[in-house]
Structure formats: structure tokens, C-alpha cells
Amino acid sequence: MPKDPPYPFHLCQPDVEKSCGACCGLYNLHDHSRATLEGFLQERASLFFALGRDPDLSLYRRSLAPPTPANPKLSEAIYNCEFLGFLDREKKRVGCLLHPSLHQGVNLREYSFYGPDLCAGHFCPSFTHLTKLEQEAVLTVLDDWYLYGLVITDIDLVKEFFRHVQDRLGESLHVERLVDSEAREALRAFFRLKEFWKFASTENRLGKYDFSHSEYQIARIEYEKNWKIKPPRFAKILLSLSSAFKTQEDILEAEYLIEEKIKNFTEAYLSASPLF
């Protein structure tokens, strides 16, 4: 991390409770469930740290389990870095096993696919597309690597949720109110839909992107073609949740579930202790 980061928060490694490895290909697998990712992150960390202070990186690479055909990459154009693993015994943070902070200042990232300059200098679109308020809200309520990475990189999900909330409030959100436990939990409950959405497609999807073709593209939900209806008010949120609907009743239920989460958060936020 640079001494003077050009953005208000370092979204990759924001604190000791969580981190994000999406740019390193963390979620670039057909099965990117928590259990699957936790398994290979732990395997990599165990293998790497067992090699001691001067790791033999060629031995490390040879020791890794080969990719399984049963769980292919979503996109061949995105590199899945083999040096992404858990950084701590508590399995709270994912990150680069070659980072100089783990090796007494020695930068081993020259052995990575992208090299040290790109790894150190890359900032994902969330740094610039999410406002300071939106970033801080996500950082305040999420405290686990898996959900944090899914949410902080889903720009549409975050921006659309807060747009609907602030339209109802008639004012900008005050992040300070998220110290209230009920407001914080209500926001966390919405974000958990990224992991537990009942209408999520199981076919080559990650958020709003469809990986069914050689190059990924934004998925389409054919509301007018399939059900003769206009896209619903929560269309961007539904797309970010990788939704796939079979019936119009499914769409109505999905809208109800989103509305419930927004309503619950708005009520909890308004009930929180005043700022002054």
C-alpha cells in the first residue's frame, strides 16, 4: 500500500477484518461459492508458508493442486493468480502471498504473472465510480472477505441501493448513523443477497455479467419479450444479483424481497440516534 494513497480508502486491504482479491481472479470460477474459495485459499496459504522465509516458488507451483475440469474459469481472459491466499491464521484477509509486507520488505511480486508495478499500481473501477459515502458505508457494515469482495466490486448494486434509499429519505445518507446496530444489520442483510439470492442463475454468471461466450458481456433479462412487461424499478439490482426468472410471479416476489430490504434499512436508519 502506498504511503499516500490517491483515494480516501484502500479498498483492497482496508483493515484487519477483511480484504478483496477480485482483481486477482478470486471469483473467476464457475463455482465461486464461499466453501470452494475458502478451500483453495487455505491450501495455497498452507503450502506457501510451509516453505519458510525463503520460499522455493517453483516447488510451490508444482505442489499446487491442478485446476479441476469440473470447475472451469468463467473467463479465460482473466488470470487467476496462484499466489492469492489467506494472509492470516484467522482466515479473515485474502491477498498476495508475494507482497513485501510478508517478506521483510522483499518484493517477490516480480515472480507473479502481472509483475510488481501493475500489482501495486492497479486500482479497480470501484475506487473511482463509488462515492466516498458509498465506499465508507460498505466498509462500515461488512467484515468478511467473501461478501466484502462481492459487494465492493459490484458498483451497480451499491449505487442503486443507496439511490433508492436516499430518494426515500429526501437527503444524503449520513454514514455516522450506521454505528446503530439495527441500521448496520439491515444494510448487511441487503448485501447478503449477493450470497443467498434465491433467484440467482447457476449458469456462467457473476453479478450482471454473462460468461457464456468467448468474451463476457452484460446479461439480459428479457422482460418485454418473455412476459410483456417493462423492466421493473429494481432492474439494475436484479441484474447485479445474477437473477434468472422463470415466471412473472418470480419477478414480483423478487421485487417484494428487494423492497422489504430497502424498507427495513430506511426504517432502521431513521430510528437511529440523531447525529446531534
PDB file of C-alpha atoms in Angstrom:
ATOM      1  CA  MET A   1       0.000   0.000   0.000  1.00  0.00           C
ATOM      2  CA  PRO A   2       1.463   3.414  -0.938  1.00  0.00           C
ATOM      3  CA  LYS A   3       2.157   5.901   1.845  1.00  0.00           C
ATOM      4  CA  ASP A   4      -0.243   8.431   0.357  1.00  0.00           C
ATOM      5  CA  PRO A   5      -2.991   6.527  -1.474  1.00  0.00           C
ATOM      6  CA  PRO A   6      -4.731   8.624  -4.137  1.00  0.00           C
ATOM      7  CA  TYR A   7      -8.174   7.625  -2.844  1.00  0.00           C
ATOM      8  CA  PRO A   8      -9.913   8.063   0.536  1.00  0.00           C
ATOM      9  CA  PHE A   9      -9.897   4.326   1.307  1.00  0.00           C
ATOM     10  CA  HIS A  10      -7.654   1.457   0.273  1.00  0.00           C
ATOM     11  CA  LEU A  11     -10.404  -0.901  -0.839  1.00  0.00           C
ATOM     12  CA  CYS A  12      -8.061  -3.847  -1.483  1.00  0.00           C
ATOM     13  CA  GLN A  13      -6.819  -4.101   2.116  1.00  0.00           C
ATOM     14  CA  PRO A  14      -8.965  -1.683   4.136  1.00  0.00           C
ATOM     15  CA  ASP A  15      -8.475  -3.138   7.627  1.00  0.00           C
ATOM     16  CA  VAL A  16      -7.594  -6.264   9.598  1.00  0.00           C
ATOM     17  CA  GLU A  17     -11.105  -7.731   9.296  1.00  0.00           C
ATOM     18  CA  LYS A  18     -11.448  -8.080   5.526  1.00  0.00           C
ATOM     19  CA  SER A  19      -9.908  -7.594   2.107  1.00  0.00           C
ATOM     20  CA  CYS A  20     -10.653  -8.135  -1.575  1.00  0.00           C
ATOM     21  CA  GLY A  21      -8.918 -10.327  -4.153  1.00  0.00           C
ATOM     22  CA  ALA A  22     -11.338  -9.941  -7.056  1.00  0.00           C
ATOM     23  CA  CYS A  23      -8.741  -8.403  -9.383  1.00  0.00           C
ATOM     24  CA  CYS A  24      -6.527 -11.441  -8.806  1.00  0.00           C
ATOM     25  CA  GLY A  25      -9.238 -13.734 -10.204  1.00  0.00           C
ATOM     26  CA  LEU A  26     -10.730 -14.774  -6.863  1.00  0.00           C
ATOM     27  CA  TYR A  27     -14.289 -15.165  -8.170  1.00  0.00           C
ATOM     28  CA  ASN A  28     -13.335 -16.212 -11.715  1.00  0.00           C
ATOM     29  CA  LEU A  29     -14.635 -19.765 -11.370  1.00  0.00           C
ATOM     30  CA  HIS A  30     -17.930 -21.357 -12.317  1.00  0.00           C
ATOM     31  CA  ASP A  31     -18.341 -22.426  -8.694  1.00  0.00           C
ATOM     32  CA  HIS A  32     -17.217 -19.380  -6.735  1.00  0.00           C
ATOM     33  CA  SER A  33     -19.081 -20.286  -3.553  1.00  0.00           C
ATOM     34  CA  ARG A  34     -17.611 -19.383  -0.188  1.00  0.00           C
ATOM     35  CA  ALA A  35     -16.756 -23.002   0.666  1.00  0.00           C
ATOM     36  CA  THR A  36     -14.955 -23.604  -2.634  1.00  0.00           C
ATOM     37  CA  LEU A  37     -12.872 -20.441  -2.477  1.00  0.00           C
ATOM     38  CA  GLU A  38     -12.039 -20.884   1.191  1.00  0.00           C
ATOM     39  CA  GLY A  39     -10.715 -24.364   0.431  1.00  0.00           C
ATOM     40  CA  PHE A  40      -8.181 -23.350  -2.189  1.00  0.00           C
ATOM     41  CA  LEU A  41      -7.168 -20.145  -0.393  1.00  0.00           C
ATOM     42  CA  GLN A  42      -6.312 -22.174   2.691  1.00  0.00           C
ATOM     43  CA  GLU A  43      -4.464 -24.771   0.606  1.00  0.00           C
ATOM     44  CA  ARG A  44      -2.313 -22.092  -1.012  1.00  0.00           C
ATOM     45  CA  ALA A  45      -1.520 -20.362   2.276  1.00  0.00           C
ATOM     46  CA  SER A  46      -0.580 -23.632   3.965  1.00  0.00           C
ATOM     47  CA  LEU A  47       1.706 -24.681   1.104  1.00  0.00           C
ATOM     48  CA  PHE A  48       3.341 -21.287   0.803  1.00  0.00           C
ATOM     49  CA  PHE A  49       4.075 -20.616   4.464  1.00  0.00           C
ATOM     50  CA  ALA A  50       5.349 -24.174   4.948  1.00  0.00           C
ATOM     51  CA  LEU A  51       8.239 -23.249   2.620  1.00  0.00           C
ATOM     52  CA  GLY A  52       9.745 -20.903   5.189  1.00  0.00           C
ATOM     53  CA  ARG A  53      11.308 -17.455   4.922  1.00  0.00           C
ATOM     54  CA  ASP A  54      12.970 -18.053   1.547  1.00  0.00           C
ATOM     55  CA  PRO A  55      10.247 -19.933  -0.359  1.00  0.00           C
ATOM     56  CA  ASP A  56      11.061 -22.048  -3.398  1.00  0.00           C
ATOM     57  CA  LEU A  57       8.393 -20.668  -5.730  1.00  0.00           C
ATOM     58  CA  SER A  58       8.890 -23.340  -8.380  1.00  0.00           C
ATOM     59  CA  LEU A  59       8.273 -26.004  -5.724  1.00  0.00           C
ATOM     60  CA  TYR A  60       5.203 -24.093  -4.589  1.00  0.00           C
ATOM     61  CA  ARG A  61       3.788 -24.047  -8.109  1.00  0.00           C
ATOM     62  CA  ARG A  62       4.446 -27.767  -8.583  1.00  0.00           C
ATOM     63  CA  SER A  63       2.755 -28.556  -5.267  1.00  0.00           C
ATOM     64  CA  LEU A  64      -0.500 -26.795  -6.085  1.00  0.00           C
ATOM     65  CA  ALA A  65      -3.475 -28.937  -6.992  1.00  0.00           C
ATOM     66  CA  PRO A  66      -4.139 -28.623 -10.749  1.00  0.00           C
ATOM     67  CA  PRO A  67      -7.307 -26.818 -11.890  1.00  0.00           C
ATOM     68  CA  THR A  68     -10.250 -29.178 -11.985  1.00  0.00           C
ATOM     69  CA  PRO A  69     -12.265 -29.528 -15.215  1.00  0.00           C
ATOM     70  CA  ALA A  70     -15.353 -29.775 -13.014  1.00  0.00           C
ATOM     71  CA  ASN A  71     -14.906 -26.129 -12.003  1.00  0.00           C
ATOM     72  CA  PRO A  72     -13.603 -24.180 -15.010  1.00  0.00           C
ATOM     73  CA  LYS A  73     -12.802 -20.490 -15.152  1.00  0.00           C
ATOM     74  CA  LEU A  74     -15.642 -18.146 -16.046  1.00  0.00           C
ATOM     75  CA  SER A  75     -13.340 -16.225 -18.374  1.00  0.00           C
ATOM     76  CA  GLU A  76     -10.058 -17.359 -19.889  1.00  0.00           C
ATOM     77  CA  ALA A  77      -9.192 -13.697 -20.453  1.00  0.00           C
ATOM     78  CA  ILE A  78      -8.952 -13.108 -16.691  1.00  0.00           C
ATOM     79  CA  TYR A  79      -5.883 -14.515 -14.962  1.00  0.00           C
ATOM     80  CA  ASN A  80      -6.394 -16.441 -11.726  1.00  0.00           C
ATOM     81  CA  CYS A  81      -3.253 -15.693  -9.733  1.00  0.00           C
ATOM     82  CA  GLU A  82      -1.815 -18.726  -7.980  1.00  0.00           C
ATOM     83  CA  PHE A  83      -0.279 -16.507  -5.302  1.00  0.00           C
ATOM     84  CA  LEU A  84      -3.618 -15.366  -3.889  1.00  0.00           C
ATOM     85  CA  GLY A  85      -4.239 -16.889  -0.471  1.00  0.00           C
ATOM     86  CA  PHE A  86      -5.159 -16.216   3.134  1.00  0.00           C
ATOM     87  CA  LEU A  87      -2.749 -13.828   4.826  1.00  0.00           C
ATOM     88  CA  ASP A  88      -3.627 -14.646   8.432  1.00  0.00           C
ATOM     89  CA  ARG A  89      -4.333 -17.687  10.586  1.00  0.00           C
ATOM     90  CA  GLU A  90      -7.872 -16.470  11.284  1.00  0.00           C
ATOM     91  CA  LYS A  91      -8.684 -16.539   7.547  1.00  0.00           C
ATOM     92  CA  LYS A  92     -10.055 -13.020   7.603  1.00  0.00           C
ATOM     93  CA  ARG A  93      -7.951 -11.489   4.840  1.00  0.00           C
ATOM     94  CA  VAL A  94      -7.087 -12.661   1.353  1.00  0.00           C
ATOM     95  CA  GLY A  95      -4.193 -11.167  -0.545  1.00  0.00           C
ATOM     96  CA  CYS A  96      -0.863 -11.563  -2.284  1.00  0.00           C
ATOM     97  CA  LEU A  97       1.449 -14.159  -0.765  1.00  0.00           C
ATOM     98  CA  LEU A  98       4.360 -12.419  -2.522  1.00  0.00           C
ATOM     99  CA  HIS A  99       3.723  -8.981  -1.024  1.00  0.00           C
ATOM    100  CA  PRO A 100       6.771  -7.365   0.611  1.00  0.00           C
ATOM    101  CA  SER A 101       4.887  -6.923   3.897  1.00  0.00           C
ATOM    102  CA  LEU A 102       5.134 -10.706   4.321  1.00  0.00           C
ATOM    103  CA  HIS A 103       8.833 -10.937   3.434  1.00  0.00           C
ATOM    104  CA  GLN A 104      10.689  -8.321   5.477  1.00  0.00           C
ATOM    105  CA  GLY A 105      10.294  -5.761   2.698  1.00  0.00           C
ATOM    106  CA  VAL A 106      11.465  -8.047  -0.115  1.00  0.00           C
ATOM    107  CA  ASN A 107       9.087  -7.749  -3.072  1.00  0.00           C
ATOM    108  CA  LEU A 108       8.584 -11.170  -4.650  1.00  0.00           C
ATOM    109  CA  ARG A 109       5.837  -9.986  -6.989  1.00  0.00           C
ATOM    110  CA  GLU A 110       8.287  -9.995  -9.895  1.00  0.00           C
ATOM    111  CA  TYR A 111       7.552 -13.728  -9.997  1.00  0.00           C
ATOM    112  CA  SER A 112       3.832 -13.127 -10.493  1.00  0.00           C
ATOM    113  CA  PHE A 113       2.025 -13.058 -13.818  1.00  0.00           C
ATOM    114  CA  TYR A 114       1.404  -9.291 -13.781  1.00  0.00           C
ATOM    115  CA  GLY A 115       4.612  -8.177 -12.095  1.00  0.00           C
ATOM    116  CA  PRO A 116       5.161  -5.750  -9.206  1.00  0.00           C
ATOM    117  CA  ASP A 117       4.351  -2.479 -10.977  1.00  0.00           C
ATOM    118  CA  LEU A 118       0.920  -3.494 -12.222  1.00  0.00           C
ATOM    119  CA  CYS A 119       0.031  -5.261  -8.986  1.00  0.00           C
ATOM    120  CA  ALA A 120       0.977  -2.227  -6.900  1.00  0.00           C
ATOM    121  CA  GLY A 121      -0.463   0.397  -9.228  1.00  0.00           C
ATOM    122  CA  HIS A 122      -3.800  -1.091 -10.230  1.00  0.00           C
ATOM    123  CA  PHE A 123      -6.988   0.405  -8.802  1.00  0.00           C
ATOM    124  CA  CYS A 124     -10.278  -1.215  -9.787  1.00  0.00           C
ATOM    125  CA  PRO A 125     -13.258   0.873 -11.034  1.00  0.00           C
ATOM    126  CA  SER A 126     -14.821   0.896  -7.556  1.00  0.00           C
ATOM    127  CA  PHE A 127     -12.154   3.362  -6.406  1.00  0.00           C
ATOM    128  CA  THR A 128     -13.444   5.988  -8.839  1.00  0.00           C
ATOM    129  CA  HIS A 129     -17.069   5.024  -9.506  1.00  0.00           C
ATOM    130  CA  LEU A 130     -18.247   4.637  -5.915  1.00  0.00           C
ATOM    131  CA  THR A 131     -18.509   7.831  -3.905  1.00  0.00           C
ATOM    132  CA  LYS A 132     -16.672   8.251  -0.619  1.00  0.00           C
ATOM    133  CA  LEU A 133     -20.001   7.800   1.172  1.00  0.00           C
ATOM    134  CA  GLU A 134     -20.794   4.575  -0.695  1.00  0.00           C
ATOM    135  CA  GLN A 135     -17.346   3.140  -0.060  1.00  0.00           C
ATOM    136  CA  GLU A 136     -17.449   4.046   3.626  1.00  0.00           C
ATOM    137  CA  ALA A 137     -20.897   2.513   4.093  1.00  0.00           C
ATOM    138  CA  VAL A 138     -19.747  -0.821   2.660  1.00  0.00           C
ATOM    139  CA  LEU A 139     -16.571  -0.740   4.733  1.00  0.00           C
ATOM    140  CA  THR A 140     -18.548   0.034   7.881  1.00  0.00           C
ATOM    141  CA  VAL A 141     -21.029  -2.835   7.728  1.00  0.00           C
ATOM    142  CA  LEU A 142     -19.129  -5.726   6.125  1.00  0.00           C
ATOM    143  CA  ASP A 143     -16.486  -7.658   8.000  1.00  0.00           C
ATOM    144  CA  ASP A 144     -15.773 -10.798   5.989  1.00  0.00           C
ATOM    145  CA  TRP A 145     -13.598 -11.230   2.915  1.00  0.00           C
ATOM    146  CA  TYR A 146     -16.050 -13.214   0.797  1.00  0.00           C
ATOM    147  CA  LEU A 147     -19.071 -10.923   0.939  1.00  0.00           C
ATOM    148  CA  TYR A 148     -16.976  -7.770   1.022  1.00  0.00           C
ATOM    149  CA  GLY A 149     -15.247  -8.654  -2.249  1.00  0.00           C
ATOM    150  CA  LEU A 150     -18.534  -9.445  -3.973  1.00  0.00           C
ATOM    151  CA  VAL A 151     -20.160  -6.201  -2.841  1.00  0.00           C
ATOM    152  CA  ILE A 152     -17.378  -3.619  -3.131  1.00  0.00           C
ATOM    153  CA  THR A 153     -16.787  -4.602  -6.770  1.00  0.00           C
ATOM    154  CA  ASP A 154     -20.495  -4.512  -7.679  1.00  0.00           C
ATOM    155  CA  ILE A 155     -20.864  -0.836  -8.482  1.00  0.00           C
ATOM    156  CA  ASP A 156     -24.444  -1.024  -9.756  1.00  0.00           C
ATOM    157  CA  LEU A 157     -25.670  -2.908  -6.692  1.00  0.00           C
ATOM    158  CA  VAL A 158     -24.216  -0.384  -4.253  1.00  0.00           C
ATOM    159  CA  LYS A 159     -25.172   2.746  -6.179  1.00  0.00           C
ATOM    160  CA  GLU A 160     -28.718   1.605  -6.931  1.00  0.00           C
ATOM    161  CA  PHE A 161     -29.419   0.624  -3.338  1.00  0.00           C
ATOM    162  CA  PHE A 162     -28.313   3.988  -1.990  1.00  0.00           C
ATOM    163  CA  ARG A 163     -30.130   5.840  -4.775  1.00  0.00           C
ATOM    164  CA  HIS A 164     -33.418   4.231  -3.760  1.00  0.00           C
ATOM    165  CA  VAL A 165     -32.721   4.833  -0.075  1.00  0.00           C
ATOM    166  CA  GLN A 166     -31.755   8.487  -0.496  1.00  0.00           C
ATOM    167  CA  ASP A 167     -34.756   9.155  -2.743  1.00  0.00           C
ATOM    168  CA  ARG A 168     -36.976   7.984   0.107  1.00  0.00           C
ATOM    169  CA  LEU A 169     -35.064   9.895   2.749  1.00  0.00           C
ATOM    170  CA  GLY A 170     -35.055  13.062   0.687  1.00  0.00           C
ATOM    171  CA  GLU A 171     -31.444  13.678   1.690  1.00  0.00           C
ATOM    172  CA  SER A 172     -27.973  12.200   1.508  1.00  0.00           C
ATOM    173  CA  LEU A 173     -27.128   9.313   3.779  1.00  0.00           C
ATOM    174  CA  HIS A 174     -25.080  10.053   6.901  1.00  0.00           C
ATOM    175  CA  VAL A 175     -22.648   7.188   7.394  1.00  0.00           C
ATOM    176  CA  GLU A 176     -22.318   8.113  11.068  1.00  0.00           C
ATOM    177  CA  ARG A 177     -25.792   6.684  11.656  1.00  0.00           C
ATOM    178  CA  LEU A 178     -24.502   3.241  10.716  1.00  0.00           C
ATOM    179  CA  VAL A 179     -22.976   2.924  14.160  1.00  0.00           C
ATOM    180  CA  ASP A 180     -26.524   1.955  15.135  1.00  0.00           C
ATOM    181  CA  SER A 181     -26.621  -1.843  15.285  1.00  0.00           C
ATOM    182  CA  GLU A 182     -30.081  -2.213  13.708  1.00  0.00           C
ATOM    183  CA  ALA A 183     -29.265   0.071  10.781  1.00  0.00           C
ATOM    184  CA  ARG A 184     -25.961  -1.698  10.239  1.00  0.00           C
ATOM    185  CA  GLU A 185     -27.593  -5.134  10.314  1.00  0.00           C
ATOM    186  CA  ALA A 186     -30.371  -4.039   7.938  1.00  0.00           C
ATOM    187  CA  LEU A 187     -27.799  -2.871   5.387  1.00  0.00           C
ATOM    188  CA  ARG A 188     -25.788  -6.043   5.862  1.00  0.00           C
ATOM    189  CA  ALA A 189     -28.964  -8.079   5.244  1.00  0.00           C
ATOM    190  CA  PHE A 190     -29.366  -6.436   1.846  1.00  0.00           C
ATOM    191  CA  PHE A 191     -25.762  -7.075   0.880  1.00  0.00           C
ATOM    192  CA  ARG A 192     -26.107 -10.738   1.902  1.00  0.00           C
ATOM    193  CA  LEU A 193     -28.428 -11.191  -1.063  1.00  0.00           C
ATOM    194  CA  LYS A 194     -25.235 -11.397  -3.134  1.00  0.00           C
ATOM    195  CA  GLU A 195     -24.526 -14.724  -1.470  1.00  0.00           C
ATOM    196  CA  PHE A 196     -28.014 -16.085  -0.801  1.00  0.00           C
ATOM    197  CA  TRP A 197     -30.270 -14.775  -3.599  1.00  0.00           C
ATOM    198  CA  LYS A 198     -32.928 -17.393  -4.329  1.00  0.00           C
ATOM    199  CA  PHE A 199     -33.273 -16.351  -7.976  1.00  0.00           C
ATOM    200  CA  ALA A 200     -29.553 -16.392  -8.798  1.00  0.00           C
ATOM    201  CA  SER A 201     -28.647 -18.116 -12.052  1.00  0.00           C
ATOM    202  CA  THR A 202     -26.387 -21.139 -11.832  1.00  0.00           C
ATOM    203  CA  GLU A 203     -25.146 -20.716 -15.407  1.00  0.00           C
ATOM    204  CA  ASN A 204     -21.876 -18.860 -16.015  1.00  0.00           C
ATOM    205  CA  ARG A 205     -22.824 -15.682 -14.177  1.00  0.00           C
ATOM    206  CA  LEU A 206     -21.050 -13.322 -11.822  1.00  0.00           C
ATOM    207  CA  GLY A 207     -23.128 -10.314 -10.917  1.00  0.00           C
ATOM    208  CA  LYS A 208     -24.518  -8.686 -14.034  1.00  0.00           C
ATOM    209  CA  TYR A 209     -22.019 -10.398 -16.325  1.00  0.00           C
ATOM    210  CA  ASP A 210     -22.678 -13.418 -18.505  1.00  0.00           C
ATOM    211  CA  PHE A 211     -19.675 -15.599 -19.320  1.00  0.00           C
ATOM    212  CA  SER A 212     -21.442 -17.956 -21.727  1.00  0.00           C
ATOM    213  CA  HIS A 213     -19.487 -16.656 -24.708  1.00  0.00           C
ATOM    214  CA  SER A 214     -15.805 -16.274 -25.511  1.00  0.00           C
ATOM    215  CA  GLU A 215     -15.945 -12.738 -24.128  1.00  0.00           C
ATOM    216  CA  TYR A 216     -18.082 -11.791 -21.162  1.00  0.00           C
ATOM    217  CA  GLN A 217     -20.936  -9.374 -21.651  1.00  0.00           C
ATOM    218  CA  ILE A 218     -23.714  -7.791 -19.627  1.00  0.00           C
ATOM    219  CA  ALA A 219     -26.541 -10.279 -19.216  1.00  0.00           C
ATOM    220  CA  ARG A 220     -30.064  -9.514 -20.368  1.00  0.00           C
ATOM    221  CA  ILE A 221     -33.353 -10.271 -18.674  1.00  0.00           C
ATOM    222  CA  GLU A 222     -35.967 -10.185 -21.432  1.00  0.00           C
ATOM    223  CA  TYR A 223     -38.890  -8.699 -19.521  1.00  0.00           C
ATOM    224  CA  GLU A 224     -40.812  -7.407 -22.546  1.00  0.00           C
ATOM    225  CA  LYS A 225     -40.093 -10.412 -24.760  1.00  0.00           C
ATOM    226  CA  ASN A 226     -40.907 -13.099 -22.195  1.00  0.00           C
ATOM    227  CA  TRP A 227     -43.617 -11.500 -20.063  1.00  0.00           C
ATOM    228  CA  LYS A 228     -44.773  -8.394 -21.972  1.00  0.00           C
ATOM    229  CA  ILE A 229     -43.810  -6.120 -19.069  1.00  0.00           C
ATOM    230  CA  LYS A 230     -41.485  -3.168 -18.662  1.00  0.00           C
ATOM    231  CA  PRO A 231     -38.241  -3.654 -16.723  1.00  0.00           C
ATOM    232  CA  PRO A 232     -39.035  -3.275 -13.005  1.00  0.00           C
ATOM    233  CA  ARG A 233     -37.804  -0.369 -10.882  1.00  0.00           C
ATOM    234  CA  PHE A 234     -35.145  -2.601  -9.321  1.00  0.00           C
ATOM    235  CA  ALA A 235     -33.901  -3.897 -12.690  1.00  0.00           C
ATOM    236  CA  LYS A 236     -30.245  -2.983 -12.090  1.00  0.00           C
ATOM    237  CA  ILE A 237     -30.249  -4.579  -8.651  1.00  0.00           C
ATOM    238  CA  LEU A 238     -31.880  -7.735 -10.000  1.00  0.00           C
ATOM    239  CA  LEU A 239     -29.243  -7.944 -12.722  1.00  0.00           C
ATOM    240  CA  SER A 240     -26.421  -7.455 -10.217  1.00  0.00           C
ATOM    241  CA  LEU A 241     -27.815 -10.368  -8.215  1.00  0.00           C
ATOM    242  CA  SER A 242     -27.412 -12.630 -11.293  1.00  0.00           C
ATOM    243  CA  SER A 243     -31.177 -13.099 -11.434  1.00  0.00           C
ATOM    244  CA  ALA A 244     -32.822 -15.600 -13.758  1.00  0.00           C
ATOM    245  CA  PHE A 245     -36.619 -15.777 -13.711  1.00  0.00           C
ATOM    246  CA  LYS A 246     -38.966 -18.489 -14.918  1.00  0.00           C
ATOM    247  CA  THR A 247     -42.288 -16.753 -14.333  1.00  0.00           C
ATOM    248  CA  GLN A 248     -43.707 -13.292 -13.828  1.00  0.00           C
ATOM    249  CA  GLU A 249     -44.588 -14.371 -10.301  1.00  0.00           C
ATOM    250  CA  ASP A 250     -40.863 -14.872  -9.667  1.00  0.00           C
ATOM    251  CA  ILE A 251     -40.238 -11.274 -10.698  1.00  0.00           C
ATOM    252  CA  LEU A 252     -42.950  -9.972  -8.389  1.00  0.00           C
ATOM    253  CA  GLU A 253     -41.532 -11.959  -5.485  1.00  0.00           C
ATOM    254  CA  ALA A 254     -38.027 -10.696  -6.239  1.00  0.00           C
ATOM    255  CA  GLU A 255     -39.272  -7.101  -6.264  1.00  0.00           C
ATOM    256  CA  TYR A 256     -41.006  -7.684  -2.939  1.00  0.00           C
ATOM    257  CA  LEU A 257     -37.814  -9.055  -1.378  1.00  0.00           C
ATOM    258  CA  ILE A 258     -35.780  -6.050  -2.544  1.00  0.00           C
ATOM    259  CA  GLU A 259     -38.459  -3.628  -1.389  1.00  0.00           C
ATOM    260  CA  GLU A 260     -38.517  -5.299   2.015  1.00  0.00           C
ATOM    261  CA  LYS A 261     -34.752  -4.892   2.433  1.00  0.00           C
ATOM    262  CA  ILE A 262     -34.825  -1.229   1.391  1.00  0.00           C
ATOM    263  CA  LYS A 263     -37.799  -0.526   3.670  1.00  0.00           C
ATOM    264  CA  ASN A 264     -36.175  -2.276   6.632  1.00  0.00           C
ATOM    265  CA  PHE A 265     -32.965  -0.319   6.221  1.00  0.00           C
ATOM    266  CA  THR A 266     -34.733   3.017   5.766  1.00  0.00           C
ATOM    267  CA  GLU A 267     -36.810   2.486   8.904  1.00  0.00           C
ATOM    268  CA  ALA A 268     -33.804   1.372  10.955  1.00  0.00           C
ATOM    269  CA  TYR A 269     -31.778   4.319   9.691  1.00  0.00           C
ATOM    270  CA  LEU A 270     -34.500   6.825  10.603  1.00  0.00           C
ATOM    271  CA  SER A 271     -34.862   5.234  14.039  1.00  0.00           C
ATOM    272  CA  ALA A 272     -31.145   5.523  14.752  1.00  0.00           C
ATOM    273  CA  SER A 273     -29.984   8.111  17.260  1.00  0.00           C
ATOM    274  CA  PRO A 274     -29.789  11.615  15.770  1.00  0.00           C
ATOM    275  CA  LEU A 275     -26.359  12.894  14.839  1.00  0.00           C
ATOM    276  CA  PHE A 276     -26.684  15.974  17.030  1.00  0.00           C
TER     277      PHE A 276
END
